[in-house]
mmCIF file with all atom_site columns, C-alpha atoms in Angstrom:
data_model
loop_
_atom_site.group_PDB
_atom_site.id
_atom_site.type_symbol
_atom_site.label_atom_id
_atom_site.label_alt_id
_atom_site.label_comp_id
_atom_site.label_asym_id
_atom_site.label_entity_id
_atom_site.label_seq_id
_atom_site.pdbx_PDB_ins_code
_atom_site.Cartn_x
_atom_site.Cartn_y
_atom_site.Cartn_z
_atom_site.occupancy
_atom_site.B_iso_or_equiv
_atom_site.pdbx_formal_charge
_atom_site.auth_seq_id
_atom_site.auth_comp_id
_atom_site.auth_asym_id
_atom_site.auth_atom_id
_atom_site.pdbx_PDB_model_num
ATOM 1   C CA . ALA A 1 1   ? 75.050 -101.768 78.391 1.00 58.00 ? 1   ALA A CA 1
ATOM 2   C CA . SER A 1 2   ? 73.942 -98.422  76.550 1.00 68.00 ? 2   SER A CA 1
ATOM 3   C CA . ASP A 1 3   ? 71.585 -100.625 73.414 1.00 71.00 ? 3   ASP A CA 1
ATOM 4   C CA . VAL A 1 4   ? 69.800 -101.939 76.124 1.00 68.00 ? 4   VAL A CA 1
ATOM 5   C CA . TYR A 1 5   ? 69.071 -98.693  77.927 1.00 68.00 ? 5   TYR A CA 1
ATOM 6   C CA . LYS A 1 6   ? 68.495 -97.631  74.276 1.00 70.00 ? 6   LYS A CA 1
ATOM 7   C CA . ARG A 1 7   ? 65.791 -99.862  73.797 1.00 66.00 ? 7   ARG A CA 1
ATOM 8   C CA . GLN A 1 8   ? 64.236 -99.355  77.014 1.00 68.00 ? 8   GLN A CA 1
ATOM 9   C CA . VAL A 1 9   ? 64.084 -95.503  76.674 1.00 64.00 ? 9   VAL A CA 1
ATOM 10  C CA . ARG A 1 10  ? 62.315 -96.183  73.331 1.00 66.00 ? 10  ARG A CA 1
ATOM 11  C CA . ARG A 1 11  ? 59.747 -98.645  74.992 1.00 64.00 ? 11  ARG A CA 1
ATOM 12  C CA . CYS A 1 12  ? 59.139 -96.321  77.792 1.00 57.00 ? 12  CYS A CA 1
ATOM 13  C CA . LEU A 1 13  ? 58.894 -93.740  74.551 1.00 57.00 ? 13  LEU A CA 1
ATOM 14  C CA . LEU A 1 14  ? 56.880 -96.205  72.980 1.00 52.00 ? 14  LEU A CA 1
ATOM 15  C CA . PHE A 1 15  ? 54.258 -96.885  75.763 1.00 50.00 ? 15  PHE A CA 1
ATOM 16  C CA . ILE A 1 16  ? 54.038 -92.884  76.925 1.00 57.00 ? 16  ILE A CA 1
ATOM 17  C CA . VAL A 1 17  ? 52.860 -92.156  72.725 1.00 48.00 ? 17  VAL A CA 1
ATOM 18  C CA . ILE A 1 18  ? 50.488 -94.537  73.069 1.00 52.00 ? 18  ILE A CA 1
ATOM 19  C CA . ALA A 1 19  ? 49.044 -93.493  76.744 1.00 49.00 ? 19  ALA A CA 1
ATOM 20  C CA . LEU A 1 20  ? 48.567 -90.133  74.858 1.00 48.00 ? 20  LEU A CA 1
ATOM 21  C CA . VAL A 1 21  ? 46.737 -91.218  71.843 1.00 43.00 ? 21  VAL A CA 1
ATOM 22  C CA . THR A 1 22  ? 44.652 -93.131  73.563 1.00 44.00 ? 22  THR A CA 1
ATOM 23  C CA . THR A 1 23  ? 44.029 -90.092  76.113 1.00 46.00 ? 23  THR A CA 1
ATOM 24  C CA . ILE A 1 24  ? 43.642 -87.446  73.376 1.00 46.00 ? 24  ILE A CA 1
ATOM 25  C CA . ALA A 1 25  ? 41.859 -89.644  70.538 1.00 42.00 ? 25  ALA A CA 1
ATOM 26  C CA . PRO A 1 26  ? 38.465 -88.828  70.102 1.00 44.00 ? 26  PRO A CA 1
ATOM 27  C CA . ILE A 1 27  ? 35.441 -89.694  73.094 1.00 42.00 ? 27  ILE A CA 1
ATOM 28  C CA . PRO A 1 28  ? 32.040 -90.716  71.004 1.00 43.00 ? 28  PRO A CA 1
ATOM 29  C CA . ASP A 1 29  ? 29.575 -87.743  71.319 1.00 43.00 ? 29  ASP A CA 1
ATOM 30  C CA . ILE A 1 30  ? 27.346 -89.763  73.646 1.00 36.00 ? 30  ILE A CA 1
ATOM 31  C CA . CYS A 1 31  ? 24.897 -86.774  72.844 1.00 39.00 ? 31  CYS A CA 1
ATOM 32  C CA . ALA A 1 32  ? 24.465 -87.157  69.155 1.00 42.00 ? 32  ALA A CA 1
ATOM 33  C CA . GLN A 1 33  ? 24.627 -91.610  69.651 1.00 40.00 ? 33  GLN A CA 1
ATOM 34  C CA . ASP A 1 34  ? 21.400 -90.350  71.736 1.00 41.00 ? 34  ASP A CA 1
ATOM 35  C CA . ASP A 1 35  ? 19.828 -88.397  68.951 1.00 43.00 ? 35  ASP A CA 1
ATOM 36  C CA . GLN A 1 36  ? 20.794 -91.328  66.194 1.00 43.00 ? 36  GLN A CA 1
ATOM 37  C CA . SER A 1 37  ? 18.549 -93.726  68.157 1.00 40.00 ? 37  SER A CA 1
ATOM 38  C CA . GLN A 1 38  ? 16.043 -91.386  68.468 1.00 38.00 ? 38  GLN A CA 1
ATOM 39  C CA . GLU A 1 39  ? 16.176 -91.349  64.290 1.00 43.00 ? 39  GLU A CA 1
ATOM 40  C CA . ARG A 1 40  ? 15.826 -94.996  64.421 1.00 45.00 ? 40  ARG A CA 1
ATOM 41  C CA . ASP A 1 41  ? 12.549 -96.641  63.709 1.00 53.00 ? 41  ASP A CA 1
ATOM 42  C CA . GLU A 1 42  ? 10.119 -97.304  66.787 1.00 73.00 ? 42  GLU A CA 1
ATOM 43  C CA . ASP A 1 43  ? 8.801  -100.387 65.380 1.00 91.00 ? 43  ASP A CA 1
ATOM 44  C CA . PRO A 1 44  ? 10.687 -102.023 62.408 1.00 94.00 ? 44  PRO A CA 1
ATOM 45  C CA . ARG A 1 45  ? 8.643  -105.303 62.668 1.00 94.00 ? 45  ARG A CA 1
ATOM 46  C CA . ALA A 1 46  ? 5.596  -103.248 61.688 1.00 95.00 ? 46  ALA A CA 1
ATOM 47  C CA . ILE A 1 47  ? 7.260  -101.632 58.250 1.00 96.00 ? 47  ILE A CA 1
ATOM 48  C CA . VAL A 1 48  ? 8.508  -105.792 57.685 1.00 96.00 ? 48  VAL A CA 1
ATOM 49  C CA . GLN A 1 49  ? 4.736  -106.636 58.170 1.00 96.00 ? 49  GLN A CA 1
ATOM 50  C CA . GLU A 1 50  ? 3.635  -104.092 56.064 1.00 96.00 ? 50  GLU A CA 1
ATOM 51  C CA . TRP A 1 51  ? 5.688  -105.407 53.256 1.00 97.00 ? 51  TRP A CA 1
ATOM 52  C CA . LEU A 1 52  ? 4.632  -108.287 53.105 1.00 97.00 ? 52  LEU A CA 1
ATOM 53  C CA . ALA A 1 53  ? 1.147  -107.636 53.240 1.00 97.00 ? 53  ALA A CA 1
ATOM 54  C CA . ALA A 1 54  ? 2.040  -105.254 50.291 1.00 97.00 ? 54  ALA A CA 1
ATOM 55  C CA . TRP A 1 55  ? 3.756  -108.086 48.552 1.00 95.00 ? 55  TRP A CA 1
ATOM 56  C CA . ASN A 1 56  ? 0.925  -110.497 49.254 1.00 97.00 ? 56  ASN A CA 1
ATOM 57  C CA . ASN A 1 57  ? -1.241 -107.928 47.830 1.00 97.00 ? 57  ASN A CA 1
ATOM 58  C CA . LEU A 1 58  ? 0.172  -108.228 44.370 1.00 96.00 ? 58  LEU A CA 1
ATOM 59  C CA . ASP A 1 59  ? -2.222 -108.632 42.124 1.00 94.00 ? 59  ASP A CA 1
ATOM 60  C CA . GLY A 1 60  ? -0.655 -107.127 38.416 1.00 92.00 ? 60  GLY A CA 1
ATOM 61  C CA . SER A 1 61  ? -1.949 -103.936 39.035 1.00 95.00 ? 61  SER A CA 1
ATOM 62  C CA . ALA A 1 62  ? -0.214 -100.655 38.631 1.00 96.00 ? 62  ALA A CA 1
ATOM 63  C CA . GLU A 1 63  ? -1.622 -99.802  41.983 1.00 97.00 ? 63  GLU A CA 1
ATOM 64  C CA . ALA A 1 64  ? -0.449 -103.131 44.411 1.00 97.00 ? 64  ALA A CA 1
ATOM 65  C CA . THR A 1 65  ? 2.672  -102.705 42.321 1.00 97.00 ? 65  THR A CA 1
ATOM 66  C CA . GLU A 1 66  ? 3.218  -98.866  43.404 1.00 97.00 ? 66  GLU A CA 1
ATOM 67  C CA . SER A 1 67  ? 2.236  -99.665  47.071 1.00 97.00 ? 67  SER A CA 1
ATOM 68  C CA . VAL A 1 68  ? 5.335  -102.023 47.218 1.00 97.00 ? 68  VAL A CA 1
ATOM 69  C CA . VAL A 1 69  ? 7.723  -99.552  45.990 1.00 98.00 ? 69  VAL A CA 1
ATOM 70  C CA . GLN A 1 70  ? 6.767  -96.685  47.976 1.00 97.00 ? 70  GLN A CA 1
ATOM 71  C CA . MET A 1 71  ? 7.738  -98.741  51.008 1.00 97.00 ? 71  MET A CA 1
ATOM 72  C CA . PHE A 1 72  ? 11.131 -98.081  49.688 1.00 98.00 ? 72  PHE A CA 1
ATOM 73  C CA . LEU A 1 73  ? 13.987 -94.814  50.010 1.00 97.00 ? 73  LEU A CA 1
ATOM 74  C CA . PRO A 1 74  ? 14.271 -93.366  46.003 1.00 97.00 ? 74  PRO A CA 1
ATOM 75  C CA . ASP A 1 75  ? 17.225 -95.009  46.198 1.00 97.00 ? 75  ASP A CA 1
ATOM 76  C CA . ALA A 1 76  ? 16.859 -97.741  47.780 1.00 97.00 ? 76  ALA A CA 1
ATOM 77  C CA . TYR A 1 77  ? 18.383 -101.600 46.589 1.00 96.00 ? 77  TYR A CA 1
ATOM 78  C CA . HIS A 1 78  ? 16.454 -104.646 45.785 1.00 96.00 ? 78  HIS A CA 1
ATOM 79  C CA . GLU A 1 79  ? 18.729 -107.530 46.166 1.00 94.00 ? 79  GLU A CA 1
ATOM 80  C CA . VAL A 1 80  ? 17.938 -111.289 45.191 1.00 93.00 ? 80  VAL A CA 1
ATOM 81  C CA . GLY A 1 81  ? 18.991 -114.692 43.876 1.00 85.00 ? 81  GLY A CA 1
ATOM 82  C CA . PRO A 1 82  ? 19.718 -115.393 40.450 1.00 77.00 ? 82  PRO A CA 1
ATOM 83  C CA . ASN A 1 83  ? 17.462 -116.406 37.585 1.00 70.00 ? 83  ASN A CA 1
ATOM 84  C CA . PRO A 1 84  ? 17.734 -118.677 34.920 1.00 69.00 ? 84  PRO A CA 1
ATOM 85  C CA . ARG A 1 85  ? 18.887 -115.531 32.738 1.00 71.00 ? 85  ARG A CA 1
ATOM 86  C CA . GLN A 1 86  ? 20.988 -114.347 35.417 1.00 72.00 ? 86  GLN A CA 1
ATOM 87  C CA . ILE A 1 87  ? 24.191 -115.672 36.614 1.00 77.00 ? 87  ILE A CA 1
ATOM 88  C CA . GLY A 1 88  ? 24.590 -114.502 40.293 1.00 80.00 ? 88  GLY A CA 1
ATOM 89  C CA . THR A 1 89  ? 22.656 -112.307 42.175 1.00 86.00 ? 89  THR A CA 1
ATOM 90  C CA . VAL A 1 90  ? 20.959 -109.153 41.018 1.00 89.00 ? 90  VAL A CA 1
ATOM 91  C CA . LEU A 1 91  ? 20.450 -105.816 42.462 1.00 90.00 ? 91  LEU A CA 1
ATOM 92  C CA . TYR A 1 92  ? 17.548 -103.443 41.457 1.00 94.00 ? 92  TYR A CA 1
ATOM 93  C CA . GLU A 1 93  ? 18.462 -100.061 42.337 1.00 96.00 ? 93  GLU A CA 1
ATOM 94  C CA . GLY A 1 94  ? 15.802 -97.295  43.041 1.00 97.00 ? 94  GLY A CA 1
ATOM 95  C CA . HIS A 1 95  ? 12.268 -96.647  42.912 1.00 98.00 ? 95  HIS A CA 1
ATOM 96  C CA . SER A 1 96  ? 12.012 -97.456  38.726 1.00 97.00 ? 96  SER A CA 1
ATOM 97  C CA . ALA A 1 97  ? 14.099 -100.750 39.104 1.00 96.00 ? 97  ALA A CA 1
ATOM 98  C CA . ILE A 1 98  ? 12.142 -102.336 41.942 1.00 97.00 ? 98  ILE A CA 1
ATOM 99  C CA . ARG A 1 99  ? 8.728  -101.188 40.350 1.00 97.00 ? 99  ARG A CA 1
ATOM 100 C CA . LYS A 1 100 ? 9.926  -103.737 36.845 1.00 95.00 ? 100 LYS A CA 1
ATOM 101 C CA . TYR A 1 101 ? 10.902 -105.855 39.445 1.00 94.00 ? 101 TYR A CA 1
ATOM 102 C CA . THR A 1 102 ? 7.881  -106.381 41.410 1.00 96.00 ? 102 THR A CA 1
ATOM 103 C CA . THR A 1 103 ? 5.543  -105.681 38.301 1.00 96.00 ? 103 THR A CA 1
ATOM 104 C CA . ASP A 1 104 ? 7.485  -108.917 36.404 1.00 94.00 ? 104 ASP A CA 1
ATOM 105 C CA . PHE A 1 105 ? 6.989  -110.960 39.728 1.00 94.00 ? 105 PHE A CA 1
ATOM 106 C CA . ALA A 1 106 ? 3.444  -109.729 39.696 1.00 96.00 ? 106 ALA A CA 1
ATOM 107 C CA . ASN A 1 107 ? 2.432  -110.571 36.154 1.00 95.00 ? 107 ASN A CA 1
ATOM 108 C CA . GLY A 1 108 ? 4.209  -113.867 35.910 1.00 94.00 ? 108 GLY A CA 1
ATOM 109 C CA . ASN A 1 109 ? 2.764  -115.292 39.318 1.00 95.00 ? 109 ASN A CA 1
ATOM 110 C CA . THR A 1 110 ? -0.940 -115.236 40.655 1.00 96.00 ? 110 THR A CA 1
ATOM 111 C CA . ASN A 1 111 ? -1.998 -116.131 43.830 1.00 96.00 ? 111 ASN A CA 1
ATOM 112 C CA . ILE A 1 112 ? 1.577  -115.073 45.893 1.00 96.00 ? 112 ILE A CA 1
ATOM 113 C CA . GLN A 1 113 ? 1.239  -115.736 49.963 1.00 96.00 ? 113 GLN A CA 1
ATOM 114 C CA . PHE A 1 114 ? 4.763  -114.991 51.555 1.00 96.00 ? 114 PHE A CA 1
ATOM 115 C CA . ARG A 1 115 ? 4.829  -115.531 55.172 1.00 96.00 ? 115 ARG A CA 1
ATOM 116 C CA . ILE A 1 116 ? 7.063  -115.506 57.924 1.00 95.00 ? 116 ILE A CA 1
ATOM 117 C CA . ARG A 1 117 ? 8.151  -118.906 59.039 1.00 94.00 ? 117 ARG A CA 1
ATOM 118 C CA . ILE A 1 118 ? 6.665  -119.616 63.058 1.00 92.00 ? 118 ILE A CA 1
ATOM 119 C CA . VAL A 1 119 ? 9.127  -121.333 65.052 1.00 91.00 ? 119 VAL A CA 1
ATOM 120 C CA . THR A 1 120 ? 8.171  -123.808 67.788 1.00 92.00 ? 120 THR A CA 1
ATOM 121 C CA . ALA A 1 121 ? 9.638  -125.321 70.799 1.00 93.00 ? 121 ALA A CA 1
ATOM 122 C CA . ASN A 1 122 ? 7.945  -125.935 74.197 1.00 93.00 ? 122 ASN A CA 1
ATOM 123 C CA . GLU A 1 123 ? 4.598  -125.624 73.011 1.00 92.00 ? 123 GLU A CA 1
ATOM 124 C CA . LYS A 1 124 ? 4.930  -122.140 72.326 1.00 92.00 ? 124 LYS A CA 1
ATOM 125 C CA . ALA A 1 125 ? 4.967  -120.490 68.597 1.00 92.00 ? 125 ALA A CA 1
ATOM 126 C CA . ILE A 1 126 ? 6.823  -117.342 67.455 1.00 91.00 ? 126 ILE A CA 1
ATOM 127 C CA . GLN A 1 127 ? 7.351  -115.195 64.525 1.00 91.00 ? 127 GLN A CA 1
ATOM 128 C CA . LEU A 1 128 ? 11.372 -114.447 64.761 1.00 91.00 ? 128 LEU A CA 1
ATOM 129 C CA . PHE A 1 129 ? 12.043 -110.539 63.816 1.00 93.00 ? 129 PHE A CA 1
ATOM 130 C CA . HIS A 1 130 ? 16.057 -110.619 64.436 1.00 94.00 ? 130 HIS A CA 1
ATOM 131 C CA . VAL A 1 131 ? 16.695 -107.022 64.881 1.00 95.00 ? 131 VAL A CA 1
ATOM 132 C CA . ALA A 1 132 ? 19.683 -105.153 65.496 1.00 95.00 ? 132 ALA A CA 1
ATOM 133 C CA . ASP A 1 133 ? 20.889 -101.187 65.256 1.00 95.00 ? 133 ASP A CA 1
ATOM 134 C CA . GLY A 1 134 ? 22.335 -100.220 61.574 1.00 94.00 ? 134 GLY A CA 1
ATOM 135 C CA . PRO A 1 135 ? 25.423 -97.549  61.308 1.00 94.00 ? 135 PRO A CA 1
ATOM 136 C CA . TRP A 1 136 ? 23.213 -95.922  58.583 1.00 94.00 ? 136 TRP A CA 1
ATOM 137 C CA . GLY A 1 137 ? 20.894 -94.392  61.672 1.00 92.00 ? 137 GLY A CA 1
ATOM 138 C CA . GLY A 1 138 ? 18.340 -97.121  61.302 1.00 94.00 ? 138 GLY A CA 1
ATOM 139 C CA . THR A 1 139 ? 17.518 -100.716 62.153 1.00 96.00 ? 139 THR A CA 1
ATOM 140 C CA . SER A 1 140 ? 18.359 -103.908 60.448 1.00 96.00 ? 140 SER A CA 1
ATOM 141 C CA . VAL A 1 141 ? 15.764 -106.358 60.353 1.00 97.00 ? 141 VAL A CA 1
ATOM 142 C CA . ALA A 1 142 ? 16.295 -110.774 59.470 1.00 97.00 ? 142 ALA A CA 1
ATOM 143 C CA . ILE A 1 143 ? 13.392 -112.782 59.026 1.00 97.00 ? 143 ILE A CA 1
ATOM 144 C CA . GLU A 1 144 ? 13.012 -116.606 57.784 1.00 96.00 ? 144 GLU A CA 1
ATOM 145 C CA . LEU A 1 145 ? 10.089 -116.945 55.847 1.00 95.00 ? 145 LEU A CA 1
ATOM 146 C CA . ILE A 1 146 ? 8.437  -119.153 53.171 1.00 95.00 ? 146 ILE A CA 1
ATOM 147 C CA . GLY A 1 147 ? 6.694  -118.003 49.661 1.00 95.00 ? 147 GLY A CA 1
ATOM 148 C CA . ALA A 1 148 ? 4.257  -119.580 48.064 1.00 95.00 ? 148 ALA A CA 1
ATOM 149 C CA . TYR A 1 149 ? 3.144  -118.706 44.109 1.00 96.00 ? 149 TYR A CA 1
ATOM 150 C CA . ASN A 1 150 ? 0.835  -119.891 41.122 1.00 96.00 ? 150 ASN A CA 1
ATOM 151 C CA . ASP A 1 151 ? 3.045  -119.326 37.828 1.00 95.00 ? 151 ASP A CA 1
ATOM 152 C CA . ARG A 1 152 ? 0.525  -117.693 36.059 1.00 94.00 ? 152 ARG A CA 1
ATOM 153 C CA . GLU A 1 153 ? 1.485  -119.640 32.608 1.00 94.00 ? 153 GLU A CA 1
ATOM 154 C CA . THR A 1 154 ? 1.245  -123.352 33.874 1.00 95.00 ? 154 THR A CA 1
ATOM 155 C CA . SER A 1 155 ? -0.851 -122.818 37.033 1.00 94.00 ? 155 SER A CA 1
ATOM 156 C CA . LYS A 1 156 ? 1.689  -124.784 39.279 1.00 95.00 ? 156 LYS A CA 1
ATOM 157 C CA . ARG A 1 157 ? 2.276  -123.965 42.190 1.00 96.00 ? 157 ARG A CA 1
ATOM 158 C CA . TRP A 1 158 ? 5.307  -123.170 43.989 1.00 95.00 ? 158 TRP A CA 1
ATOM 159 C CA . MET A 1 159 ? 6.794  -123.053 47.457 1.00 95.00 ? 159 MET A CA 1
ATOM 160 C CA . SER A 1 160 ? 10.484 -121.992 48.595 1.00 94.00 ? 160 SER A CA 1
ATOM 161 C CA . PRO A 1 161 ? 11.798 -121.511 52.077 1.00 95.00 ? 161 PRO A CA 1
ATOM 162 C CA . GLY A 1 162 ? 13.656 -118.082 52.189 1.00 95.00 ? 162 GLY A CA 1
ATOM 163 C CA . ALA A 1 163 ? 15.069 -115.719 54.117 1.00 96.00 ? 163 ALA A CA 1
ATOM 164 C CA . ALA A 1 164 ? 14.993 -111.819 54.128 1.00 97.00 ? 164 ALA A CA 1
ATOM 165 C CA . PHE A 1 165 ? 16.981 -109.086 55.288 1.00 97.00 ? 165 PHE A CA 1
ATOM 166 C CA . PHE A 1 166 ? 15.719 -105.471 55.610 1.00 97.00 ? 166 PHE A CA 1
ATOM 167 C CA . GLN A 1 167 ? 17.788 -102.306 56.174 1.00 97.00 ? 167 GLN A CA 1
ATOM 168 C CA . ILE A 1 168 ? 15.366 -99.615  57.097 1.00 97.00 ? 168 ILE A CA 1
ATOM 169 C CA . GLN A 1 169 ? 15.792 -96.232  57.833 1.00 96.00 ? 169 GLN A CA 1
ATOM 170 C CA . ALA A 1 170 ? 13.108 -92.841  58.733 1.00 94.00 ? 170 ALA A CA 1
ATOM 171 C CA . GLY A 1 171 ? 10.375 -95.997  58.030 1.00 95.00 ? 171 GLY A CA 1
ATOM 172 C CA . LYS A 1 172 ? 11.405 -97.118  54.724 1.00 96.00 ? 172 LYS A CA 1
ATOM 173 C CA . ILE A 1 173 ? 13.597 -99.766  53.191 1.00 97.00 ? 173 ILE A CA 1
ATOM 174 C CA . ARG A 1 174 ? 16.741 -98.466  52.300 1.00 97.00 ? 174 ARG A CA 1
ATOM 175 C CA . TRP A 1 175 ? 17.845 -101.988 51.798 1.00 97.00 ? 175 TRP A CA 1
ATOM 176 C CA . LEU A 1 176 ? 16.030 -105.675 51.092 1.00 97.00 ? 176 LEU A CA 1
ATOM 177 C CA . ARG A 1 177 ? 17.786 -108.749 50.450 1.00 96.00 ? 177 ARG A CA 1
ATOM 178 C CA . LEU A 1 178 ? 15.712 -110.927 49.628 1.00 95.00 ? 178 LEU A CA 1
ATOM 179 C CA . TYR A 1 179 ? 17.115 -114.981 49.419 1.00 92.00 ? 179 TYR A CA 1
ATOM 180 C CA . MET A 1 180 ? 15.477 -117.863 47.991 1.00 91.00 ? 180 MET A CA 1
ATOM 181 C CA . PRO A 1 181 ? 17.413 -120.399 46.681 1.00 87.00 ? 181 PRO A CA 1
ATOM 182 C CA . GLU A 1 182 ? 15.896 -122.049 43.501 1.00 84.00 ? 182 GLU A CA 1
ATOM 183 C CA . ASP A 1 183 ? 16.918 -125.443 44.053 1.00 84.00 ? 183 ASP A CA 1
ATOM 184 C CA . GLU A 1 184 ? 15.246 -125.425 47.341 1.00 90.00 ? 184 GLU A CA 1
ATOM 185 C CA . ARG A 1 185 ? 11.819 -124.171 45.404 1.00 91.00 ? 185 ARG A CA 1
ATOM 186 C CA . MET A 1 186 ? 9.545  -127.298 45.381 1.00 93.00 ? 186 MET A CA 1
ATOM 187 C CA . GLU A 1 187 ? 6.078  -127.618 43.641 1.00 93.00 ? 187 GLU A CA 1
ATOM 188 C CA . VAL A 1 188 ? 3.272  -127.823 45.678 1.00 91.00 ? 188 VAL A CA 1
ATOM 189 C CA . TYR A 1 189 ? 0.500  -130.487 44.514 1.00 86.00 ? 189 TYR A CA 1
ATOM 190 C CA . PRO A 1 190 ? -3.089 -130.443 45.730 1.00 74.00 ? 190 PRO A CA 1
#
């Protein structure tokens, strides 16, 4: 009978400890959460639209490239899929690396046109923005997009579906994952 009594006492003590820990545990600071939400970007959709416009204006000039680069935080990341010289994703860190990626793309392609895919249903059409608050004090935006461009060497027109996942902080891009699978890219014929 003493073993049963000891188990009951242990269970009771365990229950008391759990109750105390959950009661004494730090309570989230509601004021800090309100301050954080005020730091979040008011219209992250506009930042995504500006990035698309800047990307579409790439013409190989330093000014056009810089307009894309300046949309990123200085220590931002831009991640893209593999290319013929790389297996796995490629991560560009900071302005210098993002500038190189942007310059290489602009120098290799012309007539660049990226847009958010339009979704239709019930006789309505809309560009979808999937928006969520991120733990970094900013906003996350996901879009489905379609990219089209001409290869500068061959003049072939290519189109590729894809997606872009933006992490935005203080009005700038802190992380961008541009996903455009090579095996879904197709040549566009006139």
